[in-house]
Short mmCIF file of N, CA and C in Angstrom, two decimals:
data_model
loop_
_atom_site.label_atom_id
_atom_site.label_comp_id
_atom_site.label_asym_id
_atom_site.label_seq_id
_atom_site.Cartn_x
_atom_site.Cartn_y
_atom_site.Cartn_z
N UNK A 15 188.11 84.60 6.92
CA UNK A 15 187.65 84.99 8.58
C UNK A 15 186.01 84.08 8.60
N UNK A 16 186.26 83.05 8.27
CA UNK A 16 184.91 81.81 8.80
C UNK A 16 186.14 80.82 9.05
N UNK A 17 187.19 80.28 8.45
CA UNK A 17 188.65 79.52 8.49
C UNK A 17 188.35 80.65 9.60
N UNK A 18 189.46 81.43 10.46
CA UNK A 18 190.40 81.55 11.52
C UNK A 18 188.97 82.11 12.42
N UNK A 19 187.80 81.73 12.73
CA UNK A 19 187.04 81.19 13.54
C UNK A 19 186.42 80.47 13.80
N UNK A 20 187.10 79.87 12.91
CA UNK A 20 186.81 78.51 13.20
C UNK A 20 187.56 77.45 13.70
N UNK A 21 188.87 77.74 13.71
CA UNK A 21 190.30 77.54 14.41
C UNK A 21 190.29 77.93 15.88
N UNK A 22 189.55 79.10 16.29
CA UNK A 22 189.27 79.53 17.30
C UNK A 22 188.10 79.36 18.64
N UNK A 23 187.43 78.59 17.48
CA UNK A 23 186.71 77.06 18.87
C UNK A 23 186.91 75.85 18.11
N UNK A 24 187.81 76.03 18.05
CA UNK A 24 188.80 74.74 17.09
C UNK A 24 189.67 74.28 18.18
N UNK A 25 190.13 75.31 18.78
CA UNK A 25 191.58 75.24 19.69
C UNK A 25 190.93 75.90 21.58
N UNK A 26 189.42 76.50 21.01
CA UNK A 26 189.23 76.34 22.88
C UNK A 26 188.48 75.04 22.72
N UNK A 27 188.15 74.56 22.01
CA UNK A 27 187.00 73.24 22.76
C UNK A 27 187.81 71.60 22.39
N UNK A 28 188.99 72.66 22.30
CA UNK A 28 189.94 71.26 22.65
C UNK A 28 191.33 71.43 24.26
N UNK A 29 191.46 72.66 24.25
CA UNK A 29 191.10 73.07 25.91
C UNK A 29 190.40 73.30 26.61
N UNK A 30 189.44 72.57 26.57
CA UNK A 30 187.87 72.99 27.46
C UNK A 30 188.65 70.38 27.65
N UNK A 31 188.02 70.33 26.48
CA UNK A 31 187.90 68.95 27.06
C UNK A 31 189.08 68.30 27.42
N UNK A 32 190.53 69.08 26.97
CA UNK A 32 192.07 68.31 27.69
C UNK A 32 191.57 68.26 28.85
N UNK A 33 190.92 69.32 29.63
CA UNK A 33 191.17 69.75 31.27
C UNK A 33 190.15 68.96 31.96
N UNK A 34 188.83 68.45 30.56
CA UNK A 34 188.19 67.64 30.77
C UNK A 34 188.25 66.32 31.59
N UNK A 35 189.18 65.75 30.87
CA UNK A 35 189.92 64.10 30.88
C UNK A 35 190.97 64.42 32.04
N UNK A 36 191.74 65.30 31.59
CA UNK A 36 192.84 65.74 33.03
C UNK A 36 191.76 65.36 34.09
N UNK A 37 191.05 65.86 34.53
CA UNK A 37 189.70 65.72 35.67
C UNK A 37 189.53 64.38 35.55
N UNK A 38 189.06 63.78 34.33
CA UNK A 38 188.17 62.67 35.01
C UNK A 38 189.15 61.37 35.01
N UNK A 39 190.34 61.84 34.17
CA UNK A 39 192.20 60.89 35.04
C UNK A 39 192.46 60.45 36.60
N UNK A 40 192.47 62.08 36.31
CA UNK A 40 192.95 62.49 38.41
C UNK A 40 191.64 62.31 38.85
N UNK A 41 190.21 62.19 38.62
CA UNK A 41 189.87 61.33 40.01
C UNK A 41 189.56 59.84 39.67
N UNK A 42 190.17 59.17 38.86
CA UNK A 42 189.51 57.45 38.96
C UNK A 42 191.52 57.43 39.47
N UNK A 43 192.59 57.70 39.46
CA UNK A 43 194.34 58.07 39.68
C UNK A 43 194.61 57.71 41.06
N UNK A 44 193.65 59.05 41.09
CA UNK A 44 193.58 59.55 43.00
C UNK A 44 193.16 58.85 43.35
N UNK A 45 193.97 58.36 44.58
CA UNK A 45 193.01 58.26 45.43
C UNK A 45 191.98 58.83 46.78
N UNK A 46 190.32 57.95 47.35
CA UNK A 46 189.37 58.90 47.81
C UNK A 46 189.82 58.85 49.51
N UNK A 47 189.53 59.80 49.43
CA UNK A 47 189.75 60.32 51.02
C UNK A 47 188.52 59.24 51.90
N UNK A 48 189.52 59.13 53.08
CA UNK A 48 188.50 58.13 53.89
C UNK A 48 186.98 58.69 54.42
N UNK A 49 186.68 57.89 54.54
CA UNK A 49 185.46 58.70 55.70
C UNK A 49 185.66 59.78 56.72
N UNK A 50 185.84 58.38 57.12
CA UNK A 50 186.13 59.21 59.02
C UNK A 50 187.19 58.39 59.32
N UNK A 51 188.54 58.64 60.44
CA UNK A 51 189.85 59.27 61.11
C UNK A 51 189.38 57.87 61.81
N UNK A 52 190.15 57.17 62.20
CA UNK A 52 189.97 56.00 63.70
C UNK A 52 190.08 56.90 64.61
N UNK A 53 188.74 56.83 65.36
CA UNK A 53 188.80 57.52 66.90
C UNK A 53 188.62 56.83 68.51
N UNK A 54 188.83 57.76 68.82
CA UNK A 54 188.95 56.29 69.54
C UNK A 54 187.74 57.64 70.71
N UNK A 55 186.63 56.88 71.44
CA UNK A 55 186.33 57.07 73.06
C UNK A 55 185.77 56.71 73.58
N UNK A 56 186.53 56.54 75.21
CA UNK A 56 186.10 56.30 76.19
C UNK A 56 185.45 57.36 77.28
N UNK A 57 184.87 56.58 77.87
CA UNK A 57 183.59 56.75 79.13
C UNK A 57 182.95 56.12 79.23
N UNK A 58 181.03 57.07 80.49
CA UNK A 58 180.09 55.64 80.74
C UNK A 58 179.65 56.22 79.68
N UNK A 59 178.66 55.62 78.48
CA UNK A 59 178.31 56.34 77.85
C UNK A 59 176.13 55.70 78.28
N UNK A 60 175.36 56.60 77.68
CA UNK A 60 173.78 55.86 77.44
C UNK A 60 174.15 54.84 77.31
N UNK A 61 172.91 53.77 77.71
CA UNK A 61 172.56 52.98 76.74
C UNK A 61 171.23 53.13 75.94
N UNK A 62 170.62 53.59 74.20
CA UNK A 62 170.31 53.84 73.45
C UNK A 62 168.71 52.47 73.48
N UNK A 63 169.50 51.21 72.81
CA UNK A 63 169.22 50.53 72.38
C UNK A 63 170.30 49.03 72.38
N UNK A 64 169.88 47.65 72.25
CA UNK A 64 170.71 46.96 72.21
C UNK A 64 171.91 46.55 71.14
N UNK A 65 172.10 47.53 70.96
CA UNK A 65 173.68 47.66 69.64
C UNK A 65 174.14 49.27 69.43
N UNK A 66 173.22 50.54 70.45
CA UNK A 66 173.86 50.89 70.49
C UNK A 66 174.05 52.52 71.64
N UNK A 67 174.84 52.91 71.65
CA UNK A 67 175.47 54.15 72.65
C UNK A 67 175.61 55.80 72.24
N UNK A 68 175.88 56.57 73.46
CA UNK A 68 175.54 57.45 73.19
C UNK A 68 176.41 58.11 74.48
N UNK A 69 177.90 58.82 73.61
CA UNK A 69 178.75 59.10 74.87
C UNK A 69 178.45 60.54 74.59
N UNK A 70 177.95 61.08 74.78
CA UNK A 70 177.32 62.60 74.27
C UNK A 70 176.44 62.69 73.16
N UNK A 71 177.31 63.96 72.52
CA UNK A 71 176.50 63.76 71.60
C UNK A 71 176.90 63.36 70.42
N UNK A 72 177.64 62.30 70.61
CA UNK A 72 177.71 61.35 69.46
C UNK A 72 177.48 59.74 70.02
N UNK A 73 176.77 59.47 68.38
CA UNK A 73 175.97 57.87 68.57
C UNK A 73 176.64 57.02 67.76
N UNK A 74 177.25 55.64 69.37
CA UNK A 74 177.89 54.99 68.30
C UNK A 74 177.26 53.74 68.29
N UNK A 75 177.19 53.06 67.25
CA UNK A 75 176.96 50.97 66.52
C UNK A 75 177.62 50.77 66.65
N UNK A 76 177.80 49.76 67.50
CA UNK A 76 178.83 48.59 67.97
C UNK A 76 178.36 47.07 66.33
N UNK A 77 179.15 47.69 66.14
CA UNK A 77 180.02 47.16 64.70
C UNK A 77 180.29 45.40 65.72
N UNK A 78 179.09 45.30 63.73
CA UNK A 78 179.46 43.42 63.96
C UNK A 78 177.82 42.23 64.80
N UNK A 79 176.84 43.57 65.30
CA UNK A 79 176.05 43.12 65.58
C UNK A 79 175.11 43.68 65.28
N UNK A 80 173.54 43.03 65.54
CA UNK A 80 172.07 43.36 65.56
C UNK A 80 171.10 42.91 65.72
N UNK A 81 171.50 44.14 66.81
CA UNK A 81 170.13 43.67 67.88
C UNK A 81 168.86 43.67 67.68
N UNK A 82 167.65 42.88 68.82
CA UNK A 82 166.27 43.46 68.62
C UNK A 82 166.49 45.08 68.58
N UNK A 83 164.75 45.51 67.89
CA UNK A 83 164.87 47.14 68.11
C UNK A 83 163.82 46.70 69.10
N UNK A 84 164.43 47.80 69.60
CA UNK A 84 163.72 48.73 71.49
C UNK A 84 162.55 48.01 71.15
N UNK A 85 161.46 48.06 70.26
CA UNK A 85 159.60 47.72 70.80
C UNK A 85 159.34 46.51 69.65
N UNK A 86 160.88 45.53 69.40
CA UNK A 86 160.41 44.94 68.96
C UNK A 86 159.71 43.49 70.51
N UNK A 87 159.00 43.15 69.32
CA UNK A 87 158.87 41.22 70.70
C UNK A 87 159.88 40.37 69.85
N UNK A 88 159.29 39.54 70.99
CA UNK A 88 159.67 38.33 70.40
C UNK A 88 159.25 36.79 70.39
N UNK A 89 158.89 35.54 70.90
CA UNK A 89 158.83 34.38 71.49
C UNK A 89 158.94 34.06 71.66
N UNK A 90 158.74 33.17 73.06
CA UNK A 90 158.88 32.12 74.04
C UNK A 90 159.43 30.87 73.31
N UNK A 91 159.70 29.76 73.57
CA UNK A 91 159.42 28.35 73.94
C UNK A 91 158.12 27.88 73.64
N UNK A 92 157.22 29.16 74.15
CA UNK A 92 155.75 28.90 74.11
C UNK A 92 154.85 29.07 73.34
N UNK A 93 155.83 29.99 72.37
CA UNK A 93 154.89 30.72 71.95
C UNK A 93 154.36 32.27 72.20
N UNK A 94 154.87 32.67 73.71
CA UNK A 94 154.45 33.65 74.07
C UNK A 94 154.81 34.79 73.53
N UNK A 95 154.50 36.35 73.27
CA UNK A 95 155.64 37.23 73.06
C UNK A 95 156.09 37.34 74.35
N UNK A 96 157.22 37.94 74.45
CA UNK A 96 157.89 39.03 75.15
C UNK A 96 158.16 40.20 74.67
N UNK A 97 159.06 41.14 74.92
CA UNK A 97 159.89 42.55 75.07
C UNK A 97 161.41 42.25 75.15
N UNK A 98 161.58 41.50 73.79
CA UNK A 98 163.53 41.62 73.71
C UNK A 98 164.05 42.10 73.20
N UNK A 99 163.00 42.99 72.49
CA UNK A 99 164.06 44.50 72.59
C UNK A 99 164.02 45.45 73.44
N UNK A 100 163.38 45.85 74.76
CA UNK A 100 163.97 46.12 75.42
C UNK A 100 164.74 45.17 76.70
N UNK A 101 165.01 44.25 77.27
CA UNK A 101 165.30 43.13 77.25
C UNK A 101 166.62 43.39 76.99
N UNK A 102 167.26 43.06 75.46
CA UNK A 102 168.80 43.53 74.79
C UNK A 102 169.50 44.33 74.85
N UNK A 103 167.91 45.48 75.33
CA UNK A 103 168.54 47.06 75.97
C UNK A 103 169.05 47.34 77.15
N UNK A 104 168.57 46.48 77.78
CA UNK A 104 168.48 46.28 79.59
C UNK A 104 170.69 44.72 79.78
N UNK A 105 170.49 43.96 78.83
CA UNK A 105 171.87 43.08 79.37
C UNK A 105 172.81 43.93 78.46
N UNK A 106 172.76 44.90 77.62
CA UNK A 106 173.71 45.57 77.78
C UNK A 106 173.91 47.03 78.24
N UNK A 107 172.58 47.90 78.95
CA UNK A 107 172.97 48.15 80.31
C UNK A 107 173.48 47.58 81.47
N UNK A 108 173.27 46.04 81.78
CA UNK A 108 174.44 45.54 82.01
C UNK A 108 175.88 45.24 81.85
N UNK A 109 175.85 45.24 81.40
CA UNK A 109 177.40 44.69 80.57
C UNK A 109 178.56 46.23 80.53
N UNK A 110 177.19 46.75 80.42
CA UNK A 110 178.41 49.25 80.73
C UNK A 110 178.47 48.70 82.23
N UNK A 111 177.48 49.12 83.06
CA UNK A 111 176.69 49.74 83.80
C UNK A 111 177.24 51.38 84.26
N UNK A 112 178.24 51.36 85.25
CA UNK A 112 178.58 52.09 85.64
C UNK A 112 180.11 52.63 85.02
N UNK A 113 180.80 51.10 84.02
CA UNK A 113 182.60 50.83 84.36
C UNK A 113 181.96 51.82 82.63
N UNK A 114 183.81 52.77 82.66
CA UNK A 114 183.90 53.02 81.08
C UNK A 114 183.69 52.32 80.36
N UNK A 115 183.36 53.21 79.23
CA UNK A 115 184.33 51.87 77.49
C UNK A 115 184.45 52.41 77.31
N UNK A 116 185.47 51.72 77.06
CA UNK A 116 186.35 52.98 75.33
C UNK A 116 185.93 51.45 74.26
N UNK A 117 185.95 52.89 72.98
CA UNK A 117 185.19 52.42 71.24
C UNK A 117 185.86 52.43 71.05
N UNK A 118 186.80 52.02 69.16
CA UNK A 118 187.33 52.59 68.89
C UNK A 118 186.63 52.78 67.64
N UNK A 119 186.36 54.03 66.95
CA UNK A 119 185.32 54.04 65.42
C UNK A 119 185.82 54.47 64.38
N UNK A 120 185.38 53.37 63.10
CA UNK A 120 186.28 54.02 61.97
C UNK A 120 185.19 54.08 60.18
N UNK A 121 184.21 54.79 60.52
CA UNK A 121 183.48 53.84 59.43
C UNK A 121 182.06 54.72 60.19
N UNK A 122 180.75 54.55 59.21
CA UNK A 122 179.27 55.34 60.01
C UNK A 122 179.07 54.08 59.23
N UNK A 123 177.11 54.45 60.12
CA UNK A 123 176.39 53.40 59.54
C UNK A 123 175.43 54.42 58.04
N UNK A 124 174.24 53.29 57.39
CA UNK A 124 173.87 54.04 56.53
C UNK A 124 172.70 54.74 57.50
N UNK A 125 172.91 55.14 58.75
CA UNK A 125 172.22 56.29 59.09
C UNK A 125 173.40 57.11 60.00
N UNK A 126 174.14 57.05 59.10
CA UNK A 126 174.96 58.42 59.83
C UNK A 126 175.42 58.37 61.14
N UNK A 127 175.26 56.58 61.58
CA UNK A 127 176.22 56.48 63.95
C UNK A 127 177.24 57.24 63.20
N UNK A 128 178.44 56.62 63.72
CA UNK A 128 179.35 55.77 63.71
C UNK A 128 178.75 54.24 64.24
N UNK A 129 180.09 53.72 63.90
CA UNK A 129 180.94 52.10 64.22
C UNK A 129 181.33 52.63 64.19
N UNK A 130 181.24 51.65 65.89
CA UNK A 130 182.63 50.98 66.09
C UNK A 130 182.38 50.03 67.79
N UNK A 131 184.04 48.88 67.60
CA UNK A 131 183.81 48.11 68.34
C UNK A 131 184.57 48.37 70.28
N UNK A 132 183.25 48.19 70.62
CA UNK A 132 183.61 49.16 72.70
C UNK A 132 184.16 47.58 73.05
N UNK A 133 184.92 47.60 73.91
CA UNK A 133 184.82 47.49 75.25
C UNK A 133 185.50 47.15 76.78
N UNK A 134 184.74 46.10 77.83
CA UNK A 134 184.63 47.25 78.97
C UNK A 134 186.01 46.57 79.18
N UNK A 135 187.02 46.97 79.97
CA UNK A 135 187.66 46.55 79.99
C UNK A 135 188.54 46.07 78.48
N UNK A 136 188.78 43.65 79.29
CA UNK A 136 189.18 43.14 77.78
C UNK A 136 187.76 42.57 77.07
N UNK A 137 187.05 43.16 77.56
CA UNK A 137 184.91 42.40 76.88
C UNK A 137 184.84 43.36 76.40
N UNK A 138 184.84 42.32 74.92
CA UNK A 138 184.01 43.08 73.33
C UNK A 138 183.12 43.19 74.05
N UNK A 139 180.90 44.14 74.33
CA UNK A 139 180.45 44.12 74.00
C UNK A 139 179.53 43.07 72.99
N UNK A 140 179.99 44.01 72.39
CA UNK A 140 179.56 43.09 70.40
C UNK A 140 179.21 42.03 70.73
N UNK A 141 180.35 41.44 71.42
CA UNK A 141 180.68 39.88 71.14
C UNK A 141 179.80 39.06 72.15
N UNK A 142 180.34 39.90 72.97
CA UNK A 142 179.44 39.58 74.61
C UNK A 142 178.23 39.77 74.43
N UNK A 143 177.65 40.61 73.34
CA UNK A 143 176.01 40.43 73.77
C UNK A 143 175.28 39.69 72.42
N UNK A 144 176.07 38.70 71.51
CA UNK A 144 175.92 37.44 70.86
C UNK A 144 176.12 36.60 71.85
N UNK A 145 177.54 36.56 72.11
CA UNK A 145 177.01 34.85 72.64
C UNK A 145 176.66 34.80 73.68
N UNK A 146 175.47 35.95 74.88
CA UNK A 146 174.30 35.35 75.47
C UNK A 146 172.59 35.68 74.98
N UNK A 147 173.31 35.73 73.06
CA UNK A 147 171.82 35.56 72.96
C UNK A 147 170.58 36.54 72.75
N UNK A 148 171.75 37.84 72.92
CA UNK A 148 170.67 39.13 72.93
C UNK A 148 170.89 39.63 71.25
N UNK A 149 171.57 39.12 71.42
CA UNK A 149 172.04 40.10 69.26
C UNK A 149 172.70 39.14 68.22
N UNK A 150 171.61 38.94 66.92
CA UNK A 150 172.41 38.33 65.48
C UNK A 150 173.94 38.90 65.65
N UNK A 151 175.42 37.60 64.69
CA UNK A 151 175.64 38.65 64.26
C UNK A 151 175.50 39.00 63.16
N UNK A 152 177.15 39.98 62.61
CA UNK A 152 176.31 41.17 61.33
C UNK A 152 177.50 41.16 61.17
N UNK A 153 177.95 39.93 60.50
CA UNK A 153 179.38 40.77 60.55
C UNK A 153 180.88 39.94 60.95
N UNK A 154 180.37 39.54 61.67
CA UNK A 154 181.83 39.10 62.76
C UNK A 154 180.34 37.83 63.94
N UNK A 155 181.53 37.87 64.89
CA UNK A 155 180.63 36.90 66.08
C UNK A 155 180.28 35.24 65.75
N UNK A 156 180.54 35.63 64.41
CA UNK A 156 180.02 34.19 64.00
C UNK A 156 179.73 33.00 64.47
N UNK A 157 180.40 32.60 65.21
CA UNK A 157 181.29 31.52 66.55
C UNK A 157 180.11 31.82 67.46
N UNK A 158 180.17 32.63 68.17
CA UNK A 158 179.97 32.86 69.36
C UNK A 158 178.40 33.01 69.18
N UNK A 159 178.04 33.07 67.32
CA UNK A 159 175.82 33.42 67.41
C UNK A 159 175.88 31.72 67.83
N UNK A 160 176.38 31.05 66.39
CA UNK A 160 176.05 29.41 66.91
C UNK A 160 175.74 28.84 68.06
N UNK A 161 177.32 29.27 68.83
CA UNK A 161 176.75 28.65 70.77
C UNK A 161 176.38 28.74 70.56
N UNK A 162 175.34 30.63 70.66
CA UNK A 162 174.23 30.09 71.40
C UNK A 162 173.47 30.78 71.11
N UNK A 163 172.77 29.92 70.04
CA UNK A 163 172.06 29.21 69.26
C UNK A 163 171.49 27.75 69.64
N UNK A 164 172.30 27.37 69.91
CA UNK A 164 172.75 26.44 70.01
C UNK A 164 172.45 25.57 71.47
N UNK A 165 172.84 26.45 72.37
CA UNK A 165 172.84 26.64 73.74
C UNK A 165 171.32 27.36 74.16
N UNK A 166 170.29 27.60 73.36
CA UNK A 166 168.90 28.22 73.15
C UNK A 166 168.99 29.50 74.58
N UNK A 167 169.99 30.05 74.33
CA UNK A 167 170.53 31.84 75.38
C UNK A 167 169.36 32.56 73.84
N UNK A 168 169.06 33.95 74.99
CA UNK A 168 168.44 35.40 75.01
C UNK A 168 167.70 34.74 74.20
N UNK A 169 167.42 35.18 72.64
CA UNK A 169 166.38 36.00 71.62
C UNK A 169 166.42 33.97 70.99
N UNK A 170 168.08 33.13 71.17
CA UNK A 170 167.51 31.95 70.39
C UNK A 170 166.23 30.86 71.55
N UNK A 171 166.09 31.13 72.44
CA UNK A 171 165.33 30.46 73.43
C UNK A 171 163.69 30.10 72.94
N UNK A 172 163.22 30.98 71.70
CA UNK A 172 162.11 30.84 70.72
C UNK A 172 162.71 30.73 69.48
N UNK A 173 160.96 32.21 69.05
CA UNK A 173 161.32 33.00 67.77
C UNK A 173 160.95 34.48 67.85
N UNK A 174 162.35 34.74 66.85
CA UNK A 174 161.65 36.27 66.74
C UNK A 174 162.44 36.31 65.52
N UNK A 175 161.39 37.17 64.51
CA UNK A 175 162.16 37.93 63.59
C UNK A 175 163.41 38.47 63.21
N UNK A 176 164.57 38.89 62.21
CA UNK A 176 166.16 38.95 62.43
C UNK A 176 165.56 40.30 62.59
N UNK A 177 166.13 41.04 62.86
CA UNK A 177 166.30 42.94 63.22
C UNK A 177 166.21 43.24 62.41
N UNK A 178 166.91 43.00 61.35
CA UNK A 178 166.51 43.74 59.73
C UNK A 178 165.74 43.76 59.13
N UNK A 179 164.85 42.19 59.90
CA UNK A 179 163.68 41.53 58.80
C UNK A 179 162.39 42.58 59.62
N UNK A 180 162.12 42.04 60.94
CA UNK A 180 161.48 43.26 61.88
C UNK A 180 161.75 44.87 60.98
N UNK A 181 163.04 45.15 61.25
CA UNK A 181 162.78 46.86 60.33
C UNK A 181 162.21 47.42 59.49
N UNK A 182 162.31 45.51 58.38
CA UNK A 182 161.20 46.29 57.29
C UNK A 182 159.77 45.95 57.14
N UNK A 183 159.32 45.19 58.34
CA UNK A 183 157.78 45.32 58.53
C UNK A 183 157.81 46.85 59.02
N UNK A 184 158.12 47.11 59.78
CA UNK A 184 158.37 47.67 60.69
C UNK A 184 158.97 49.23 60.55
N UNK A 185 158.35 49.87 59.25
CA UNK A 185 159.48 50.98 58.83
C UNK A 185 158.43 52.69 59.93
N UNK A 186 159.48 53.23 60.27
CA UNK A 186 159.00 54.01 60.89
C UNK A 186 158.54 55.28 59.75
#
């Protein structure tokens, strides 16, 4: 009787272990599904800040840049504070205007916003924000940032905390 029950327990345990092992193997062998499919969004967006746009309910962050936060202040060449976050937003507004913006989005940032590259005609507006000195490069556009820095454009004409550093100092 005891031997019979032991055999039944061993058989059940072996089956459970086999299913568990198979599940682990499948989890590591099968490719993970892509978080988001490639999506194209076009229209006239609302400018949220220096690196974010809204197309109706869809909020999109410009890939490869980090602009000063909306309430961030920078210092000009003489050390006087100015509202660089507000100016960055206004600069993005001037690039977008009432024109049609086309964005290609394929990922999410850590806040759940879509990440994408956006253009007005042939102009990549993220690249232009960095080139004009109103955003720093964040994984792209390094040559544009270098030139803006050398030519003291936008925020590079004074002193500022990098937007990521400013966010650390001023948590929401």
